[in-house]
Tab-separated table of C-alpha atoms and ligand atoms in Angstrom:
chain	number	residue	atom	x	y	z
A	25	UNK	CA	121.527	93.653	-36.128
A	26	UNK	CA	123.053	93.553	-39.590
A	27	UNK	CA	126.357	94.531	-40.226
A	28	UNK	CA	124.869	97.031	-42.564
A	29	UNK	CA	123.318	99.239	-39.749
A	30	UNK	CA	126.483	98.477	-37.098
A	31	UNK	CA	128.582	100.021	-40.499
A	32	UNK	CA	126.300	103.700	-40.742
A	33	UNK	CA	128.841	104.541	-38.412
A	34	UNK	CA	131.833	102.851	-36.260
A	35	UNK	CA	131.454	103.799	-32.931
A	36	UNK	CA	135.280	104.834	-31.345
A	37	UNK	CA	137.094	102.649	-34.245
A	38	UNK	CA	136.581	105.681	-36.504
A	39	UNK	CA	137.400	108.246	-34.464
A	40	UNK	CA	140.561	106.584	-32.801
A	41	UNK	CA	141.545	105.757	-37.025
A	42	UNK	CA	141.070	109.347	-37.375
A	43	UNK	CA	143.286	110.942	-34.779
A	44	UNK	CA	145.771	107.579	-35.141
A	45	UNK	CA	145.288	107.188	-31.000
A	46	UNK	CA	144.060	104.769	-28.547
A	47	UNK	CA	143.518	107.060	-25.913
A	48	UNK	CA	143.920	104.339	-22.395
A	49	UNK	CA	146.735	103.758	-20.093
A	50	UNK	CA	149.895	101.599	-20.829
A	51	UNK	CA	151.785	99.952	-18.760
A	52	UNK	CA	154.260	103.166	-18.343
A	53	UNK	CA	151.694	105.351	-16.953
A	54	UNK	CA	150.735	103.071	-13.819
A	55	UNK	CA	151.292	100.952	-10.729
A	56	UNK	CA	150.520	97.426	-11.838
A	57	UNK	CA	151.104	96.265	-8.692
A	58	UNK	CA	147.579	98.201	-8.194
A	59	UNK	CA	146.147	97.673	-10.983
A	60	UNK	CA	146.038	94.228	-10.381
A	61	UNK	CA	144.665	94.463	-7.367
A	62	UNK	CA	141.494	96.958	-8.954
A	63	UNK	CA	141.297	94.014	-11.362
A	64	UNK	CA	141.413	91.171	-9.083
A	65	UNK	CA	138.325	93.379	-7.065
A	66	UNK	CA	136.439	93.891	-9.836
A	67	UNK	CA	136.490	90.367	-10.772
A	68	UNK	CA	135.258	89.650	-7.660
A	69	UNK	CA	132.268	91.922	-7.324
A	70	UNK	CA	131.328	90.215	-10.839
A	71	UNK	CA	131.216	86.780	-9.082
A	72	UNK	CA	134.443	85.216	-10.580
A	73	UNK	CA	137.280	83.291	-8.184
A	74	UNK	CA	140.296	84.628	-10.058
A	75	UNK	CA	141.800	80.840	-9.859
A	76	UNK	CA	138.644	79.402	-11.198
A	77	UNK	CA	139.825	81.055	-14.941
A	78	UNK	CA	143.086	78.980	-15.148
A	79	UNK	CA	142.665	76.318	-18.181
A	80	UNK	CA	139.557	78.814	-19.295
A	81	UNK	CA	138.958	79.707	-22.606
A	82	UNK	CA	138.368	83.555	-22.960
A	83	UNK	CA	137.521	86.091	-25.529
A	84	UNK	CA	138.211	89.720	-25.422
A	85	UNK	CA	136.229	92.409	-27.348
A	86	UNK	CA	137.586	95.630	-27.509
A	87	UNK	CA	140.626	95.215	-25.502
A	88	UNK	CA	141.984	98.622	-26.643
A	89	UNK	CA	145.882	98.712	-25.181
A	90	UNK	CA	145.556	95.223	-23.518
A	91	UNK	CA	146.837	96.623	-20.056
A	92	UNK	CA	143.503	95.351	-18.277
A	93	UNK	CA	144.001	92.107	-20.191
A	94	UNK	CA	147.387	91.532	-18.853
A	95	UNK	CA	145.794	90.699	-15.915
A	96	UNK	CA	143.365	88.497	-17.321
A	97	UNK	CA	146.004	87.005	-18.792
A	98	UNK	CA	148.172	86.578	-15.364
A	99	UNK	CA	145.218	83.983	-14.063
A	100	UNK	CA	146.335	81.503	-17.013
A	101	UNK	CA	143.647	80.837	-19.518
A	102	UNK	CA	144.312	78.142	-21.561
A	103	UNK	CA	143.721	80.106	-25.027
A	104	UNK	CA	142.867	83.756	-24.858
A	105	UNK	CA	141.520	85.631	-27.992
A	106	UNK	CA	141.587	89.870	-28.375
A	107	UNK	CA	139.573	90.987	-30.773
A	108	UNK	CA	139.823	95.170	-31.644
A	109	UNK	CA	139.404	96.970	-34.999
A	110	UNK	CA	141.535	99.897	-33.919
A	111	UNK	CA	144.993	99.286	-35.383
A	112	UNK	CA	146.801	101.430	-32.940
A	113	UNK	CA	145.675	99.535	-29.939
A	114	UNK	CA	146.207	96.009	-31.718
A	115	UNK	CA	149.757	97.744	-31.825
A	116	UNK	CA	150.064	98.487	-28.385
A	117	UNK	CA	147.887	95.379	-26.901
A	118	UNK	CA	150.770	92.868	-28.863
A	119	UNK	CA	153.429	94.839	-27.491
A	120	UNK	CA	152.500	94.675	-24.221
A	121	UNK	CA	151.506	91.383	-24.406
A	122	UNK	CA	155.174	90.604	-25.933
A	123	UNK	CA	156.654	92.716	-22.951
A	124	UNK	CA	154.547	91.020	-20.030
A	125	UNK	CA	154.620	87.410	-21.490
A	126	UNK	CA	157.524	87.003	-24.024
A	127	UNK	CA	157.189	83.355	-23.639
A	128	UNK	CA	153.519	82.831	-24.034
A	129	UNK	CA	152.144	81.148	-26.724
A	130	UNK	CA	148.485	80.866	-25.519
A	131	UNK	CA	147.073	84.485	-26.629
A	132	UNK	CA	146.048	86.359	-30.170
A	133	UNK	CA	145.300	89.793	-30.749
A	134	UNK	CA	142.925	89.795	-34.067
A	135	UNK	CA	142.284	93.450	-36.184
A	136	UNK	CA	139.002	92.956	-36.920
A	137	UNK	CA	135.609	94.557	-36.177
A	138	UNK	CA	133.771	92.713	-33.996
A	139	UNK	CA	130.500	91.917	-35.233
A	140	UNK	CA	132.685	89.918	-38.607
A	141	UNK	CA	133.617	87.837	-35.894
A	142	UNK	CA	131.879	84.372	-36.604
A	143	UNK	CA	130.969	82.627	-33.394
A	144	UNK	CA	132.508	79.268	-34.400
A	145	UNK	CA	134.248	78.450	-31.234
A	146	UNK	CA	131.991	79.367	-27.517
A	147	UNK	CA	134.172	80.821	-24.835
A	148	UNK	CA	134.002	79.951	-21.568
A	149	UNK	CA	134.222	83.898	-20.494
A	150	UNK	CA	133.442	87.152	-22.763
A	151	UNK	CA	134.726	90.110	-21.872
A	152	UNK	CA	133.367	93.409	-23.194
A	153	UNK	CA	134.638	96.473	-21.307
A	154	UNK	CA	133.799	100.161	-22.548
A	155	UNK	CA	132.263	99.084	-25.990
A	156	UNK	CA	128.744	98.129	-25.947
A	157	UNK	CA	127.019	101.831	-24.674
A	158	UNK	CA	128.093	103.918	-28.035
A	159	UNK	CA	127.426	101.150	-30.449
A	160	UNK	CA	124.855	101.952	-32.958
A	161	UNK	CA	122.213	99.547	-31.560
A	162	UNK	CA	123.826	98.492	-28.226
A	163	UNK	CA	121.076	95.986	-27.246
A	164	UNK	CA	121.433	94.053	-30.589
A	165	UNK	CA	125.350	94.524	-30.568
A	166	UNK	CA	125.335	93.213	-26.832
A	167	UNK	CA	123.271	90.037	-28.242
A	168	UNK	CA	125.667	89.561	-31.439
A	169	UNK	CA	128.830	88.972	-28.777
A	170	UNK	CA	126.452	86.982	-26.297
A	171	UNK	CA	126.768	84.067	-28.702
A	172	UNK	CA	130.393	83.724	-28.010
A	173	UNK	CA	129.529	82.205	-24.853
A	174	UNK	CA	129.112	78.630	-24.272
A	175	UNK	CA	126.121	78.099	-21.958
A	176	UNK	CA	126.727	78.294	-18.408
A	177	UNK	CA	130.031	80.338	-19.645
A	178	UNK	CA	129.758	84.298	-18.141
A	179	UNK	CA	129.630	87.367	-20.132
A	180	UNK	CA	131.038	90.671	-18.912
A	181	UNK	CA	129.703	94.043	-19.814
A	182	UNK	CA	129.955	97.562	-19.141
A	183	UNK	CA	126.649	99.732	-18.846
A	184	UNK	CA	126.302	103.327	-19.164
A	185	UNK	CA	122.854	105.725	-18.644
A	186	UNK	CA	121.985	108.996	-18.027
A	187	UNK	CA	121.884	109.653	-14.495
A	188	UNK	CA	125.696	108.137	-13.853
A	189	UNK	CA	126.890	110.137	-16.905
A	190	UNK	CA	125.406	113.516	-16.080
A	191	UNK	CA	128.382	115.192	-14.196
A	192	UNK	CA	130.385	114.235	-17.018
A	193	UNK	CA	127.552	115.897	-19.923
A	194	UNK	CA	127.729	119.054	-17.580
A	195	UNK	CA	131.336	119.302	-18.647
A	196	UNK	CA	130.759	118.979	-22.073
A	197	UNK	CA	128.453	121.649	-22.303
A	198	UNK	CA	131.118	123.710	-20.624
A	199	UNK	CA	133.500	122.471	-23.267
A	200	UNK	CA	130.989	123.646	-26.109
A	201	UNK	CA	131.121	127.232	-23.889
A	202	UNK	CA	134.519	127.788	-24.280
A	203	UNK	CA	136.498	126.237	-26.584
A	204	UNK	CA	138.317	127.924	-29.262
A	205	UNK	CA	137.463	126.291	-32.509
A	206	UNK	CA	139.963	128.336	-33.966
A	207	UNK	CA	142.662	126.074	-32.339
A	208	UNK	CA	144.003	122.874	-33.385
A	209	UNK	CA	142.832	119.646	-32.113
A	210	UNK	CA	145.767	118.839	-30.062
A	211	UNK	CA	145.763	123.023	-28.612
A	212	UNK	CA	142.025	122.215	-28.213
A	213	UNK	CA	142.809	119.281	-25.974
A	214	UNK	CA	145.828	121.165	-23.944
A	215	UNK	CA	143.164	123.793	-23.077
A	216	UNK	CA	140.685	121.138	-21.739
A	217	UNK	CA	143.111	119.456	-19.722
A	218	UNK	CA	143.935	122.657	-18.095
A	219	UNK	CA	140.554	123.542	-17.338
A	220	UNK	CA	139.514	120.006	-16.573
A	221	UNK	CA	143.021	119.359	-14.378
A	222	UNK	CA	141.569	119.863	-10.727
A	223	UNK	CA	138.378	118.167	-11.605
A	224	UNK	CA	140.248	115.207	-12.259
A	225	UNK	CA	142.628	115.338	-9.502
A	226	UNK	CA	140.278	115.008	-6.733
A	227	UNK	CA	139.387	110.879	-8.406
A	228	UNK	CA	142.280	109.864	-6.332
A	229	UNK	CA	141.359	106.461	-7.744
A	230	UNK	CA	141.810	107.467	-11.424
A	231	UNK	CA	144.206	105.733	-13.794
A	232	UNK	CA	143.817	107.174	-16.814
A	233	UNK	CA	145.664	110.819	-18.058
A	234	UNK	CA	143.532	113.741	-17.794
A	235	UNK	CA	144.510	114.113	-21.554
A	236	UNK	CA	142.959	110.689	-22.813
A	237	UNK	CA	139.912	111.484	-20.524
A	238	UNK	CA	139.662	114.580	-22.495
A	239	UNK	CA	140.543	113.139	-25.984
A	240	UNK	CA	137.661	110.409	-24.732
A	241	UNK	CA	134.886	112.058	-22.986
A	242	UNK	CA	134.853	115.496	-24.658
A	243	UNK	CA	135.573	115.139	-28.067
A	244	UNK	CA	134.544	112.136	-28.784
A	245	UNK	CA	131.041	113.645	-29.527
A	246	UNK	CA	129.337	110.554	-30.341
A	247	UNK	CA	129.940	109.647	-26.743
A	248	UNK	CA	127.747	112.070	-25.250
A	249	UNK	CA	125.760	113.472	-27.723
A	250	UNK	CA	124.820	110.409	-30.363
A	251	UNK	CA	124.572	106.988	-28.161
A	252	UNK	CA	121.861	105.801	-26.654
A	253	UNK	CA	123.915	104.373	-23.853
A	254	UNK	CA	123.029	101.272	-22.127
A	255	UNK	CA	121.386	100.924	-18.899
A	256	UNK	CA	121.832	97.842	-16.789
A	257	UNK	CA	117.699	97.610	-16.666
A	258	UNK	CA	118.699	97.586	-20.340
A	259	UNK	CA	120.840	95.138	-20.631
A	260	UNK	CA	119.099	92.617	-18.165
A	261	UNK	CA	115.938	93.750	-21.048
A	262	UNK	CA	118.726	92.665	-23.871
A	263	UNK	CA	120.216	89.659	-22.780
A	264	UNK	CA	117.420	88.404	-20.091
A	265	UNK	CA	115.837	85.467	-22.042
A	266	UNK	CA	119.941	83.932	-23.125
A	267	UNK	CA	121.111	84.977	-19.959
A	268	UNK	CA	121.000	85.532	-16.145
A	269	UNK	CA	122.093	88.672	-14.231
A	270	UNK	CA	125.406	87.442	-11.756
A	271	UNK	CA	127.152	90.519	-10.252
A	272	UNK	CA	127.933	94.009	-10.895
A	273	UNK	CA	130.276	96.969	-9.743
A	274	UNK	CA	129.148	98.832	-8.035
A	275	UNK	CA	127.381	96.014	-6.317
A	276	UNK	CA	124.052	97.776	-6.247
A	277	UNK	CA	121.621	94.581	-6.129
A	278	UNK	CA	121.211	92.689	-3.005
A	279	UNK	CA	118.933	89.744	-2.263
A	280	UNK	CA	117.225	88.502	0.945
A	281	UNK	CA	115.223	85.837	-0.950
A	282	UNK	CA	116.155	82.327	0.544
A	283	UNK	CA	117.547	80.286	-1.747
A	284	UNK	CA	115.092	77.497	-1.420
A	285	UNK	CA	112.193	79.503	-2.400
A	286	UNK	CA	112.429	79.247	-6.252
A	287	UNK	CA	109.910	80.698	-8.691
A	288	UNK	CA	110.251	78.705	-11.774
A	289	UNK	CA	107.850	81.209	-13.666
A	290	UNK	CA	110.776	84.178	-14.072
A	291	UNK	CA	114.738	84.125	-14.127
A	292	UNK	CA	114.537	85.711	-10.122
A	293	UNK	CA	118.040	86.597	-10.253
A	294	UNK	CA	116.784	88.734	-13.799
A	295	UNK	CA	113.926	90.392	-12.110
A	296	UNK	CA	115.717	90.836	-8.586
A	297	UNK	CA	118.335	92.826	-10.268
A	298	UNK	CA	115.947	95.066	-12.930
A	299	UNK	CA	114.510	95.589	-9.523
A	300	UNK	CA	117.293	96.688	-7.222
A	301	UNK	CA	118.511	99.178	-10.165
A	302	UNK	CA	115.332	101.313	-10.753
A	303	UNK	CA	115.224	101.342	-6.978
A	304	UNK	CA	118.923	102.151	-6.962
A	305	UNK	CA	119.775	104.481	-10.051
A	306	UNK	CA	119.950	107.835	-8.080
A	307	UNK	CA	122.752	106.392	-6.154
A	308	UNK	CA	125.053	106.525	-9.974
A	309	UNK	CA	124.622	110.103	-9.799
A	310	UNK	CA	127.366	110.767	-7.441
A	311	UNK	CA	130.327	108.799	-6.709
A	312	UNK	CA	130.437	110.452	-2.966
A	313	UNK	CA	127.492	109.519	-1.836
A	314	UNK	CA	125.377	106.553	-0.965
A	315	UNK	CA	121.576	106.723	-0.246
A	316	UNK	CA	118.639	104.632	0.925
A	317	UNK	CA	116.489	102.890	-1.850
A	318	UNK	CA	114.023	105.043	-2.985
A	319	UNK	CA	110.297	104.548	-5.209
A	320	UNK	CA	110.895	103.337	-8.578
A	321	UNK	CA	108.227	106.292	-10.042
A	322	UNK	CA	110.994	108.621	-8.383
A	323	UNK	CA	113.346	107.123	-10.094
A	324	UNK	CA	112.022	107.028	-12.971
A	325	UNK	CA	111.258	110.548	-12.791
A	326	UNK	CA	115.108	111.504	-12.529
A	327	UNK	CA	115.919	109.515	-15.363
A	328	UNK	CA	113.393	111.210	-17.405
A	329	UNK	CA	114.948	114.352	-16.419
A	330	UNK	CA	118.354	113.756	-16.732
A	331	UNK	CA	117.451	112.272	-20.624
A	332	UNK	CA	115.937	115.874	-21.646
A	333	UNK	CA	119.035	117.300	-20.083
A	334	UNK	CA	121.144	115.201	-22.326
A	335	UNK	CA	118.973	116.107	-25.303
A	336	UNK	CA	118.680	120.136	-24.934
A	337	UNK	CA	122.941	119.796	-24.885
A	338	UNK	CA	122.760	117.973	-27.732
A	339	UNK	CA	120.782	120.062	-29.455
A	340	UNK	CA	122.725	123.196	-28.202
A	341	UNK	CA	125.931	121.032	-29.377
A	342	UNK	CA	123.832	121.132	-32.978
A	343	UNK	CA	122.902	124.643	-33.034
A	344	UNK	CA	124.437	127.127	-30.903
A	345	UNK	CA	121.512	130.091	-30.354
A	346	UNK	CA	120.436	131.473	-27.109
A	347	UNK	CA	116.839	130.118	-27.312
A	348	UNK	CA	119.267	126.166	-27.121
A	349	UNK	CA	120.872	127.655	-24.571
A	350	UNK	CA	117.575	128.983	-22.217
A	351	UNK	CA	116.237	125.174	-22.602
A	352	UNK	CA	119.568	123.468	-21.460
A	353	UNK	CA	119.464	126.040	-18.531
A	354	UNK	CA	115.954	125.673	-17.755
A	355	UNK	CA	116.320	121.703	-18.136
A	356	UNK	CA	119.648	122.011	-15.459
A	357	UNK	CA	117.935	124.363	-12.880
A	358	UNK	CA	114.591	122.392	-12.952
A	359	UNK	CA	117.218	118.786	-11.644
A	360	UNK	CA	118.098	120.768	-8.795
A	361	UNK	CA	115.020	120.154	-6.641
A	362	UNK	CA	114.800	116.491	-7.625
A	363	UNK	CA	118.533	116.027	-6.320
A	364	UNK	CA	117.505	118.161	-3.149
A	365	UNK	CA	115.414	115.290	-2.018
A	366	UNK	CA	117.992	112.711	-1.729
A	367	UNK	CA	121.568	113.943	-1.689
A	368	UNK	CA	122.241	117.609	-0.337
A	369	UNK	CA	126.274	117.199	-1.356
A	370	UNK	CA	125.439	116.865	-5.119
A	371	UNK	CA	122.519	119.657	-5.071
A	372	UNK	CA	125.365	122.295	-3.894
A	373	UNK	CA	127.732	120.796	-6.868
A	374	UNK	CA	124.861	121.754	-9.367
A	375	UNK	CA	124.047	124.682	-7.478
A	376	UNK	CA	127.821	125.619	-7.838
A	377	UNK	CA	127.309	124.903	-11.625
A	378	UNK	CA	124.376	126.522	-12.528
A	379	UNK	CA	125.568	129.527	-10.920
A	380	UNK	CA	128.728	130.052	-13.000
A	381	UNK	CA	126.789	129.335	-16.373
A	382	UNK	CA	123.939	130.962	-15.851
A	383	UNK	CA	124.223	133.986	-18.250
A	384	UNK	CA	127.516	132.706	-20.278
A	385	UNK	CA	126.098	132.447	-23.333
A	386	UNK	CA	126.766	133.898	-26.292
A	387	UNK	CA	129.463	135.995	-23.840
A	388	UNK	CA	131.488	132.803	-22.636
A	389	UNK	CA	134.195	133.409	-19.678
A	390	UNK	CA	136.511	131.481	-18.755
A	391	UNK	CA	134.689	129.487	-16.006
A	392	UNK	CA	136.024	128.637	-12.609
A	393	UNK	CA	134.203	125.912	-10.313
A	394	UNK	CA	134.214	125.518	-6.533
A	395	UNK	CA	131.708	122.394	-5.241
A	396	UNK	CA	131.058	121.430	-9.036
A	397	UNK	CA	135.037	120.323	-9.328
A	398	UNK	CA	134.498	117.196	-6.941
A	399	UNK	CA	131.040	115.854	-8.615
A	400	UNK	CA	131.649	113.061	-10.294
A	401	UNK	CA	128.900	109.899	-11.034
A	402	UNK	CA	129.831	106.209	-10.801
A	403	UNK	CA	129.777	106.701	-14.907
A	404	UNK	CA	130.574	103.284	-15.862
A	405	UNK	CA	128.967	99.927	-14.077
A	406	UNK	CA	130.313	96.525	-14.686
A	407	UNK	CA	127.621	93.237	-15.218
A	408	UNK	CA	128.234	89.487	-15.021
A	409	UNK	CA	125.717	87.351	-17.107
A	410	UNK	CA	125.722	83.742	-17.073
A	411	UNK	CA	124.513	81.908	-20.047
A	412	UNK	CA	121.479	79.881	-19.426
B	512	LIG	C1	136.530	102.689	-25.055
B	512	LIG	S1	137.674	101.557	-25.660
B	512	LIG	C2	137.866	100.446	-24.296
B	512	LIG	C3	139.223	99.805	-24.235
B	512	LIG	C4	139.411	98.846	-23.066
B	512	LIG	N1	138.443	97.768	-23.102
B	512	LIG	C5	139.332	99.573	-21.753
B	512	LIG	O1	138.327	99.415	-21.047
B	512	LIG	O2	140.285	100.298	-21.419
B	512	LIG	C6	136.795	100.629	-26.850
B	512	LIG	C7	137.692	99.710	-27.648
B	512	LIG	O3	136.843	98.893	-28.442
B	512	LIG	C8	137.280	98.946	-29.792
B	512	LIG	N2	136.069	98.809	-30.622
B	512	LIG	C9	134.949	99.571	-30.559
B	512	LIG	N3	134.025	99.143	-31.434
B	512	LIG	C10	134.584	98.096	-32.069
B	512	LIG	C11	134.129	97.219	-33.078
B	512	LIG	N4	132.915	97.336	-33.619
B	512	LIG	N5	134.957	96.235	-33.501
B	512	LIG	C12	136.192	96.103	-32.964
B	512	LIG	N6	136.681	96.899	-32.004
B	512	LIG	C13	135.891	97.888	-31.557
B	512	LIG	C14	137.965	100.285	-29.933
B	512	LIG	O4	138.885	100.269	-31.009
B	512	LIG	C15	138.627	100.443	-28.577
B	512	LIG	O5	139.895	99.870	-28.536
């Protein structure tokens, strides 16, 4: 990927410049305590010994404030380097860093975009959390950072597609329903976060504000409506030839292979994993629920759907006429029976949804959820890649 085509447009850089915001928890607004202990779990579902990072060298791409660095930064790399083009969160990710470890003289935050980074020194860990999915060209943007790590060094990435996002692009077509573009941004966002408020409050989990959600999810259009996302079939696709699949959160791929029986023809952990996730994908569709493999054509099938669902929003998003709005309703209603088959729980969420928009167009209510509130998908999934 040239920098050329990454520079069309800059994915979350431009639209954090624009509203001066970096839209992700600091250190005031949670339990560290905790959030070291999410980290420390993560880490290990990704196939890293916390220890083993002490005398490390890391990189970290899009560290936005730094407050899921600070723990990265607790196991004691020797050199750690933050790399973000957003000037607000450089800001914030130096002064937390300053707050945390006023003594430290092993970490630098760089303002820079990314892909001018030369890859001049190899790390022995690259971390890229929440940046690859919106990027122009993810797949070539996921390669450009891969050469930042040494081989056998591990690369982390976050993956997003279709299936685990679509709870979250049913609430953006509610936000294109009813808000009032006659408001400010920030009255824009208020009204959101009212209407969003007990959606959010049943992720007991969650650490981020409803607000920066908000700010985030919904208006950052280009999340929803312009990336191609980047599935974790995807990424094995991207990175399989420089790289071999390690672990994940959600830990969706298993193995029973023993380890003796090696096929020197294909990278098995590669294949094993590509495997397990086409098998596995309906189970991203709802955080609540956890169901038995099924057929990869199914699979398939729902990921199909859930991409023409995406795309008749978009184009709704685009132009706002009540032919757009028949196809994104048709598109919704005709997922129902598909999510009958495996999980009953999320069919009554969209049966909840469907029946409060159906009709609310170009006469928007307000709208009021029941079972829809507490539908939520495992949206984001972590990967480990080692470098061959
Ligand atoms: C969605 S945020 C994720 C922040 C943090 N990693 C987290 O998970 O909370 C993406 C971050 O990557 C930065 N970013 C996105 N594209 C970038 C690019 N091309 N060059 C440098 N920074 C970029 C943004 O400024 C932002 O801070």
């Amino acid at each position: 990927m040239s920098i050329q085509e990454q520079a069309i447009r800059r994915p979350y850089v431009d639209y954090y410049g624009k509203h001066d915001i970096s839209p992700f928890p600091d250190i005031v607004d949670i339990n560290m305590k905790r959030h070291f202990q999410q980290r420390e779990s993560l880490y290990r579902y990704l196939g890293i010994v916390p220890s083993f990072l002490e005398g490390k060298n890391i990189i970290e791409f899009g560290p936005g404030n730094g407050v899921n660095s600070l723990y990265t930064m607790s196991l004691k790399p020797a050199n750690y380097v933050l790399v973000d083009a957003n000037q607000k969160g450089v800001d914030n990710c130096n002064a937390n860093f300053e707050k945390f470890y006023p003594l430290a003289n092993n970490y630098e935050v760089i303002n820079s975009l990314v892909e001018e980074l030369k890859a001049e020194k190899l790390y022995d860990l690259a971390i890229c959390e929440a940046i690859i999915p919106d990027q122009v060209n993810p797949s070539a943007f996921s390669r450009l950072l891969g050469n930042h790590v040494k081989p056998g060094g591990l690369y982390i990435i976050t993956c997003n597609d279709v299936v685990s996002g679509i709870s979250e692009l049913l609430r953006c077509l509610v936000s294109i329903l009813i808000v009032d573009e006659g408001m400010t941004f920030s009255e824009q966002v208020d009204s959101l976060t009212s209407v969003f408020g007990s959606h959010l409050s049943t992720l007991k989990a969650m650490t981020r504000s409803h607000k920066d959600w908000v700010i985030d999810n919904i208006f950052n259009v280009e999340h929803w409506r312009d990336s191609l996302l980047f599935s974790i079939a995807e990424a094995i696709e991207a990175l399989g030839d420089q790289f071999s699949f390690h672990g994940a959160s959600p830990c969706f791929s298993s193995s029973w292979r023993w380890y003796k029986d090696i096929d020197t023809t294909e990278d098995q952990f590669n294949s094993q994993a590509h495997l397990n996730y086409l098998r596995n994908v309906h189970n991203f569709i709802d955080y609540r629920t956890t169901c038995p493999e099924r057929s990869v054509l199914e699979n398939k099938l729902l990921m199909e759907k859930c991409e023409n669902i995406k795309q008749a929003i978009a184009g709704f998003s685009r132009i706002r006429s009540s032919e757009n709005f028949s196809t994104v309703q048709m598109e919704i209603e005709s997922l129902l029976p598909m999510i009958k088959d495996f999980s009953p729980l999320t069919a009554n969420s969209l049966e909840d949804f469907l029946d409060k928009i159906t009709g609310n167009f170009p006469a928007s209510k307000t709208l009021k959820f029941n079972a829809f509130e507490g539908w939520w998908g495992r949206g984001m999934q972590y990967a480990s890649f080692i470098r061959k």
